[in-house]
CSV table of C-alpha atoms and ligand atoms in Angstrom, one decimal:
chain,number,residue,atom,x,y,z
A,15,MET,CA,17.2,-8.8,-62.4
A,16,LYS,CA,18.2,-12.0,-65.2
A,17,ILE,CA,15.4,-13.0,-68.1
A,18,ILE,CA,15.6,-16.7,-67.5
A,19,GLY,CA,12.7,-18.4,-69.6
A,20,THR,CA,11.0,-16.9,-73.5
A,21,GLY,CA,8.1,-18.0,-75.0
A,22,SER,CA,5.9,-16.0,-77.6
A,23,ALA,CA,2.1,-16.7,-79.7
A,24,LEU,CA,0.6,-15.6,-82.7
A,25,PRO,CA,-1.9,-15.9,-84.7
A,26,LYS,CA,-2.4,-18.9,-87.2
A,27,LYS,CA,-4.0,-16.2,-89.8
A,28,VAL,CA,-1.2,-14.8,-92.3
A,29,LEU,CA,-1.9,-11.6,-94.2
A,30,THR,CA,0.6,-10.5,-96.7
A,31,ASN,CA,1.3,-7.5,-98.3
A,32,ASP,CA,-0.6,-8.4,-101.4
A,33,MET,CA,-3.7,-9.2,-99.4
A,34,LEU,CA,-3.8,-5.9,-98.1
A,35,SER,CA,-3.7,-4.1,-101.7
A,36,GLY,CA,-7.7,-5.8,-102.1
A,37,ILE,CA,-8.1,-4.3,-98.8
A,38,VAL,CA,-7.2,-0.7,-99.7
A,39,GLU,CA,-5.6,1.3,-102.5
A,40,THR,CA,-1.8,-0.1,-101.5
A,41,SER,CA,0.7,-2.5,-102.3
A,42,ASP,CA,3.4,-4.5,-101.8
A,43,GLU,CA,6.4,-2.7,-103.6
A,44,TRP,CA,5.4,0.5,-101.7
A,45,ILE,CA,4.2,-1.4,-98.1
A,46,ARG,CA,7.8,-2.8,-98.1
A,47,THR,CA,10.3,0.0,-99.5
A,48,ARG,CA,8.5,2.1,-96.8
A,49,THR,CA,8.3,-0.2,-94.0
A,50,GLY,CA,10.3,-3.5,-94.7
A,51,ILE,CA,7.3,-5.6,-93.8
A,52,ARG,CA,6.4,-8.7,-95.5
A,53,GLU,CA,3.1,-9.8,-94.1
A,54,ARG,CA,2.0,-9.9,-90.4
A,55,ARG,CA,-0.8,-12.3,-88.3
A,56,VAL,CA,-3.7,-10.6,-87.7
A,57,LEU,CA,-6.5,-12.8,-85.0
A,58,SER,CA,-9.4,-14.6,-86.6
A,59,ASP,CA,-10.5,-18.1,-85.1
A,60,GLU,CA,-8.8,-17.3,-81.6
A,61,THR,CA,-8.6,-15.1,-79.1
A,62,LEU,CA,-5.6,-12.9,-77.7
A,63,THR,CA,-6.8,-14.3,-74.0
A,64,ASP,CA,-5.6,-17.7,-75.7
A,65,LEU,CA,-2.4,-16.6,-77.2
A,66,ALA,CA,-1.5,-14.8,-73.9
A,67,LEU,CA,-2.3,-18.1,-72.4
A,68,GLU,CA,-0.4,-20.1,-75.1
A,69,ALA,CA,2.9,-17.4,-74.5
A,70,ALA,CA,2.9,-17.4,-71.1
A,71,ARG,CA,2.5,-21.4,-70.6
A,72,LYS,CA,5.5,-22.1,-73.2
A,73,SER,CA,7.5,-19.0,-71.2
A,74,VAL,CA,6.7,-20.7,-67.6
A,75,GLU,CA,8.5,-23.9,-68.9
A,76,SER,CA,11.4,-22.4,-70.6
A,77,ALA,CA,11.9,-20.8,-67.5
A,78,GLY,CA,12.2,-24.5,-66.2
A,79,VAL,CA,9.9,-23.1,-63.4
A,80,ASN,CA,6.4,-24.0,-61.7
A,81,ALA,CA,3.4,-21.8,-61.9
A,82,SER,CA,3.4,-21.8,-57.9
A,83,ASP,CA,7.1,-20.2,-58.3
A,84,ILE,CA,5.3,-17.0,-60.1
A,85,ASP,CA,4.9,-14.4,-57.6
A,86,TYR,CA,4.0,-11.8,-59.4
A,87,ILE,CA,2.0,-11.3,-62.8
A,88,MET,CA,2.4,-8.3,-65.4
A,89,CYS,CA,0.6,-8.2,-68.3
A,90,HIS,CA,1.1,-5.1,-70.6
A,91,ASN,CA,-2.5,-4.6,-73.5
A,92,VAL,CA,-2.6,-1.1,-75.6
A,93,CYS,CA,-6.1,-3.4,-76.1
A,94,ASN,CA,-7.6,-6.3,-74.2
A,95,ASP,CA,-10.6,-8.6,-74.9
A,96,ALA,CA,-12.2,-7.4,-71.6
A,97,MET,CA,-12.0,-4.4,-69.9
A,98,THR,CA,-12.2,-5.8,-66.4
A,99,PRO,CA,-10.6,-8.3,-65.0
A,100,SER,CA,-7.4,-7.9,-66.4
A,101,LEU,CA,-5.9,-10.0,-68.7
A,102,ALA,CA,-2.8,-10.8,-65.8
A,103,ALA,CA,-5.3,-12.0,-63.6
A,104,MET,CA,-7.5,-14.3,-66.1
A,105,ILE,CA,-3.3,-15.6,-66.6
A,106,ASN,CA,-3.2,-16.4,-63.2
A,107,LYS,CA,-7.1,-17.9,-63.1
A,108,GLU,CA,-5.3,-20.7,-66.2
A,109,LEU,CA,-2.3,-21.2,-64.6
A,110,GLY,CA,-3.0,-21.4,-60.6
A,111,ALA,CA,-0.2,-19.3,-59.4
A,112,ASN,CA,-2.1,-17.5,-57.4
A,113,CYS,CA,0.0,-14.5,-57.1
A,114,PRO,CA,-0.6,-10.7,-57.7
A,115,THR,CA,-1.8,-9.6,-61.1
A,116,VAL,CA,-2.0,-6.0,-62.8
A,117,ASP,CA,-1.8,-4.7,-66.8
A,118,LEU,CA,-0.3,-2.0,-68.1
A,119,ASN,CA,-0.3,0.5,-70.2
A,120,ALA,CA,2.6,2.1,-72.1
A,121,ALA,CA,2.0,1.8,-75.7
A,122,CYS,CA,5.2,-0.2,-77.8
A,123,THR,CA,7.5,0.9,-75.4
A,124,GLY,CA,5.5,-1.2,-72.8
A,125,PHE,CA,7.8,-4.2,-72.5
A,126,ILE,CA,10.5,-1.9,-71.3
A,127,TYR,CA,8.2,-0.1,-68.2
A,128,ALA,CA,7.6,-3.8,-67.3
A,129,LEU,CA,10.5,-5.1,-67.5
A,130,ASP,CA,11.4,-2.0,-65.0
A,131,MET,CA,8.8,-1.9,-62.7
A,132,ALA,CA,9.6,-5.6,-62.1
A,133,ASP,CA,13.4,-5.0,-60.4
A,134,SER,CA,11.6,-2.0,-58.6
A,135,LEU,CA,9.7,-4.9,-57.2
A,136,MET,CA,12.5,-7.0,-57.2
A,137,LYS,CA,14.6,-4.6,-55.2
A,138,THR,CA,11.9,-3.6,-52.5
A,139,GLY,CA,11.6,-7.7,-52.2
A,140,LYS,CA,8.3,-8.0,-52.7
A,141,ALA,CA,8.7,-11.0,-56.0
A,142,ARG,CA,11.1,-13.1,-57.2
A,143,ASN,CA,9.4,-14.6,-59.8
A,144,ILE,CA,7.7,-12.5,-62.5
A,145,LEU,CA,5.6,-13.6,-65.3
A,146,ILE,CA,5.9,-10.7,-67.8
A,147,VAL,CA,3.8,-11.4,-70.7
A,148,CYS,CA,3.0,-8.5,-73.5
A,149,ALA,CA,-0.3,-8.9,-75.6
A,150,GLU,CA,-1.6,-6.9,-78.1
A,151,GLN,CA,-4.7,-7.2,-80.7
A,152,PRO,CA,-3.9,-3.8,-82.9
A,153,SER,CA,-6.1,-5.4,-85.1
A,154,HIS,CA,-9.2,-4.8,-83.6
A,155,PHE,CA,-8.4,-1.0,-83.5
A,156,VAL,CA,-6.9,0.3,-86.6
A,157,ASP,CA,-9.2,1.0,-89.4
A,158,TRP,CA,-9.1,-1.1,-92.2
A,159,THR,CA,-9.9,1.6,-94.9
A,160,GLN,CA,-6.9,3.6,-94.0
A,161,ARG,CA,-4.1,2.7,-95.6
A,162,GLU,CA,-1.7,5.0,-93.6
A,163,THR,CA,-2.2,2.7,-90.7
A,164,CYS,CA,-3.8,-0.8,-91.2
A,165,VAL,CA,-0.8,-2.3,-93.0
A,166,LEU,CA,1.7,-1.8,-90.5
A,167,PHE,CA,0.5,-3.8,-87.5
A,168,GLY,CA,0.2,-6.9,-86.5
A,169,ASP,CA,-0.8,-9.5,-84.1
A,170,ALA,CA,1.1,-11.3,-81.5
A,171,VAL,CA,2.2,-12.2,-77.6
A,172,GLY,CA,5.7,-12.2,-76.3
A,173,ALA,CA,6.3,-13.5,-72.9
A,174,VAL,CA,9.6,-13.7,-70.6
A,175,VAL,CA,10.3,-15.4,-66.5
A,176,VAL,CA,12.3,-12.9,-64.9
A,177,THR,CA,14.0,-13.6,-61.5
A,178,GLN,CA,16.1,-11.9,-58.7
A,179,SER,CA,20.3,-12.4,-59.5
A,180,ASP,CA,22.7,-10.0,-58.6
A,181,ASP,CA,23.0,-9.1,-62.6
A,182,ASP,CA,22.7,-4.6,-62.5
A,183,CYS,CA,20.2,-3.9,-65.2
A,184,PHE,CA,19.3,-0.2,-65.6
A,185,PHE,CA,16.2,1.2,-67.5
A,186,LYS,CA,15.4,4.5,-68.1
A,187,MET,CA,11.9,5.8,-69.5
A,188,SER,CA,10.4,9.2,-70.8
A,189,THR,CA,6.9,10.5,-72.0
A,190,GLN,CA,6.6,14.0,-74.1
A,191,TYR,CA,3.1,14.4,-75.1
A,192,THR,CA,2.0,14.7,-78.4
A,193,ASP,CA,-0.8,13.9,-80.6
A,194,ALA,CA,0.8,12.1,-83.3
A,195,LEU,CA,-0.2,8.8,-82.6
A,196,TYR,CA,-3.0,8.1,-80.3
A,197,CYS,CA,-6.5,5.9,-80.0
A,198,SER,CA,-9.4,7.2,-78.4
A,199,ASP,CA,-11.8,4.5,-76.2
A,200,ALA,CA,-15.8,4.1,-77.6
A,201,TRP,CA,-17.6,5.1,-74.1
A,202,HIS,CA,-20.9,5.1,-73.3
A,203,ASP,CA,-23.1,8.0,-72.5
A,204,THR,CA,-24.4,8.1,-68.9
A,205,PRO,CA,-27.2,9.4,-68.1
A,206,PHE,CA,-24.5,13.0,-66.8
A,207,GLN,CA,-22.0,12.9,-69.4
A,208,LYS,CA,-22.5,13.0,-73.2
A,209,CYS,CA,-19.5,11.1,-74.4
A,210,LYS,CA,-17.2,12.6,-77.6
A,211,LYS,CA,-18.4,10.6,-80.2
A,212,GLU,CA,-14.6,10.8,-81.8
A,213,ASN,CA,-13.5,8.0,-84.0
A,214,ASN,CA,-12.1,5.6,-82.1
A,215,PHE,CA,-9.4,4.1,-84.6
A,216,LEU,CA,-5.9,4.3,-84.0
A,217,TYR,CA,-4.8,8.4,-85.5
A,218,MET,CA,-1.1,8.4,-86.9
A,219,ARG,CA,0.8,11.4,-88.3
A,220,GLY,CA,3.4,9.4,-89.6
A,221,ARG,CA,6.2,11.5,-90.2
A,222,ASP,CA,5.9,12.9,-86.8
A,223,VAL,CA,6.1,9.6,-85.2
A,224,PHE,CA,9.4,8.4,-87.3
A,225,ARG,CA,10.9,11.5,-86.7
A,226,MET,CA,10.2,11.7,-82.7
A,227,ALA,CA,11.3,7.4,-82.8
A,228,VAL,CA,14.4,7.9,-84.4
A,229,THR,CA,15.4,11.0,-82.0
A,230,ASN,CA,13.7,9.4,-78.7
A,231,CYS,CA,15.6,5.9,-79.7
A,232,CYS,CA,19.0,7.4,-80.4
A,233,LYS,CA,18.9,9.5,-77.0
A,234,ASP,CA,17.8,7.1,-74.5
A,235,ILE,CA,20.2,4.6,-76.0
A,236,LYS,CA,23.2,7.2,-75.8
A,237,TYR,CA,21.6,8.3,-71.3
A,238,VAL,CA,21.9,3.8,-70.9
A,239,PHE,CA,25.6,3.5,-72.1
A,240,GLU,CA,26.6,6.9,-69.9
A,241,LYS,CA,24.6,6.1,-66.6
A,242,SER,CA,25.7,2.5,-66.6
A,243,GLY,CA,29.0,3.2,-67.8
A,244,ILE,CA,28.7,-0.1,-70.7
A,245,SER,CA,30.0,0.5,-74.2
A,246,SER,CA,28.3,-0.8,-77.4
A,247,SER,CA,31.4,-2.7,-78.5
A,248,GLU,CA,29.9,-5.0,-75.0
A,249,VAL,CA,26.6,-5.7,-76.7
A,250,SER,CA,26.0,-8.9,-77.9
A,251,TYR,CA,22.5,-7.3,-79.2
A,252,PHE,CA,20.8,-4.4,-79.5
A,253,LEU,CA,16.4,-5.6,-79.2
A,254,LEU,CA,14.6,-2.6,-80.5
A,255,HIS,CA,11.3,-1.7,-81.4
A,256,GLN,CA,10.4,-4.0,-84.4
A,257,ALA,CA,8.1,-0.9,-86.0
A,258,ASN,CA,9.8,0.0,-89.4
A,259,LEU,CA,13.0,-1.2,-90.8
A,260,ARG,CA,13.9,2.6,-92.1
A,261,ILE,CA,13.7,3.4,-88.3
A,262,LEU,CA,15.5,0.6,-87.1
A,263,GLU,CA,18.0,1.4,-90.0
A,264,ALA,CA,18.1,5.0,-89.2
A,265,VAL,CA,19.4,4.2,-85.5
A,266,ARG,CA,21.9,1.4,-85.8
A,267,HIS,CA,23.4,4.0,-88.3
A,268,GLU,CA,23.3,6.5,-86.0
A,269,MET,CA,24.6,4.6,-83.2
A,270,ASN,CA,27.3,3.0,-85.6
A,271,VAL,CA,26.2,-0.9,-85.0
A,272,ALA,CA,27.0,-3.4,-86.8
A,273,GLU,CA,24.1,-5.1,-88.3
A,274,ASP,CA,24.4,-8.6,-87.3
A,275,LYS,CA,23.8,-7.2,-83.3
A,276,PHE,CA,20.8,-5.7,-85.0
A,277,PRO,CA,18.2,-8.3,-85.0
A,278,MET,CA,15.1,-7.6,-86.5
A,279,ASN,CA,11.9,-10.0,-87.7
A,280,LEU,CA,9.4,-7.0,-89.0
A,281,ASP,CA,9.2,-8.8,-92.0
A,282,LYS,CA,7.5,-11.4,-90.6
A,283,TYR,CA,5.2,-10.2,-88.0
A,284,GLY,CA,4.8,-6.3,-88.7
A,285,ASN,CA,4.5,-4.3,-85.3
A,286,THR,CA,3.6,-5.9,-82.7
A,287,SER,CA,3.2,-2.9,-80.4
A,288,SER,CA,4.5,-4.2,-76.7
A,289,ALA,CA,5.1,-7.9,-78.0
A,290,SER,CA,7.6,-7.5,-80.6
A,291,ILE,CA,10.7,-7.1,-78.7
A,292,PRO,CA,9.6,-10.6,-76.6
A,293,LEU,CA,8.7,-12.2,-80.0
A,294,LEU,CA,12.2,-11.2,-81.1
A,295,MET,CA,14.3,-12.5,-77.8
A,296,ASP,CA,11.9,-15.8,-77.7
A,297,GLU,CA,13.2,-16.1,-81.4
A,298,LEU,CA,16.6,-15.8,-80.5
A,299,ASN,CA,16.8,-17.9,-77.3
A,300,LYS,CA,15.0,-20.7,-79.6
A,301,ALA,CA,17.8,-20.2,-81.9
A,302,GLY,CA,20.2,-21.2,-79.5
A,303,LYS,CA,21.2,-17.4,-80.0
A,304,LEU,CA,21.7,-15.9,-76.6
A,305,HIS,CA,24.1,-17.1,-74.1
A,306,ARG,CA,23.9,-16.4,-70.4
A,307,GLY,CA,26.1,-13.6,-69.9
A,308,ASP,CA,25.6,-11.7,-72.8
A,309,LEU,CA,24.1,-8.1,-72.5
A,310,LEU,CA,21.3,-6.8,-74.4
A,311,VAL,CA,20.1,-3.5,-74.8
A,312,LEU,CA,16.2,-2.9,-75.6
A,313,SER,CA,14.7,0.2,-76.9
A,314,ALA,CA,11.3,0.7,-77.7
A,315,PHE,CA,8.7,3.8,-79.0
A,316,GLY,CA,5.2,4.4,-78.7
A,317,ALA,CA,2.4,6.3,-78.1
A,318,GLY,CA,2.3,8.9,-75.4
A,319,PHE,CA,4.8,9.8,-76.6
A,320,THR,CA,7.0,7.1,-74.2
A,321,SER,CA,10.2,6.1,-75.0
A,322,GLY,CA,12.4,3.8,-73.1
A,323,ALA,CA,15.9,1.7,-73.3
A,324,GLY,CA,17.6,-0.6,-71.3
A,325,VAL,CA,20.3,-2.9,-70.6
A,326,ILE,CA,19.7,-6.0,-69.3
A,327,LYS,CA,21.9,-9.5,-68.9
A,328,TRP,CA,20.7,-12.4,-70.3
B,418,COA,N1,0.3,2.5,-99.9
B,418,COA,C1,0.1,3.3,-101.1
B,418,COA,N2,0.7,4.6,-100.1
B,418,COA,C2,0.3,5.2,-99.7
B,418,COA,C3,0.2,4.1,-98.1
B,418,COA,C4,0.0,2.7,-98.1
B,418,COA,N3,-0.2,2.0,-97.1
B,418,COA,N4,-0.1,4.9,-97.0
B,418,COA,C5,0.3,5.7,-97.2
B,418,COA,N5,0.5,6.0,-98.5
B,418,COA,C6,0.5,7.5,-99.3
B,418,COA,C7,-0.1,8.7,-98.6
B,418,COA,O1,-1.2,8.7,-98.9
B,418,COA,C8,0.9,9.3,-99.2
B,418,COA,O2,0.2,9.8,-100.5
B,418,COA,P1,0.8,11.7,-100.9
B,418,COA,O3,1.7,11.6,-101.2
B,418,COA,O4,0.0,11.5,-102.4
B,418,COA,O5,-0.5,12.5,-100.2
B,418,COA,C9,2.1,9.3,-99.3
B,418,COA,O6,1.7,7.9,-99.7
B,418,COA,C10,2.7,9.4,-98.2
B,418,COA,O7,4.0,9.2,-98.4
B,418,COA,P2,5.3,9.0,-97.8
B,418,COA,O8,5.6,10.8,-97.6
B,418,COA,O9,6.7,8.9,-98.8
B,418,COA,O10,5.5,8.2,-96.4
B,418,COA,P3,6.7,8.1,-95.5
B,418,COA,O11,7.8,7.9,-96.2
B,418,COA,O12,6.5,8.8,-94.7
B,418,COA,O13,6.1,7.0,-95.0
B,418,COA,C11,5.7,5.4,-93.3
B,418,COA,C12,5.1,6.8,-93.9
B,418,COA,C13,3.9,5.9,-92.4
B,418,COA,C14,5.3,3.8,-93.5
B,418,COA,C15,5.9,6.5,-92.1
B,418,COA,O14,6.0,7.9,-91.8
B,418,COA,C16,6.4,5.9,-91.0
B,418,COA,O15,7.2,4.9,-90.8
B,418,COA,N6,6.2,6.6,-89.4
B,418,COA,C17,6.5,5.9,-88.6
B,418,COA,C18,5.2,4.8,-88.1
B,418,COA,C19,5.2,3.8,-87.2
B,418,COA,O16,6.0,3.5,-86.8
B,418,COA,N7,4.5,4.4,-86.1
B,418,COA,C20,4.1,3.3,-85.1
B,418,COA,C21,5.0,3.9,-83.8
B,418,COA,S1,4.6,2.4,-82.2
């Protein structure tokens, strides 16, 4: 399987650290030094579905295929505009692809889960061209009175088209339970069951998440190297989930990788959950920095605690 097209879409509204200091007690200095984030985008006039469609169209165009050539659409989102139908079904309708659709949720690791599932569908001959759209709106489930979480995230969509090819790719996923990062849903009471009236904003114990993120990324990448027989020197880029500059730097140092192989854009967008890797990939693609045959190592982590890594040829 290989990636043949990329696309992304961002909300228009830019929210800088200084603007955030008018909402919660924080400062540009605190956010920058603890996370590396300077600004992020948040949805205001547009909807997530609008942006998902825009990114989907751009990735199909960049792949040089028609919507009718897409034979599976997978979306990843933690929080969609509608509980049902799925976002993938909405995109299918607007694109006119007329193919099977499904939404996944593996938190910020979602893009790697989607690639792994796409690879399996191709290997069983069930699909040839798959559109993957990672669309996230954390601004709708962080508590805007809690400085610990609301400063970290941003809304965005990243999309890719993957196609069947002889190029090998390899993915490794894992989940280990933690209550350090979760978000409850706001269900309604039924005549038979009362719902727990828990706070339904994102809950996070930052330091625990930080430790698990660094440990899992390093472990996953090492495992991928061992199983695929690829060495670090053969890799063109390490594309990691853009959560925090200090997490990324800790992984980079542990893996002994040069800075120029570790692209980052979290200063502009914050943590955009599963959209962060395809968004970064689209930026590199547009900048002409990806060349056919380049080996890309991907690694991500998120609530669950899910984590995953993989290697794929561009
Ligand atoms: N502005 C100012 N102060 C803040 C703040 C903010 N936005 N958020 C928290 N603080 C305060 C806390 O109230 C606490 O104050 P106290 O010491 O008086 O109790 C203090 O800062 C905590 O600081 P520190 O322990 O230095 O924070 P940290 O180095 O652990 O950094 C995170 C906090 C959240 C940035 C860091 O733990 C982290 O990045 N964790 C991973 C989060 C993540 O990636 N989540 C998503 C995973 S997909």
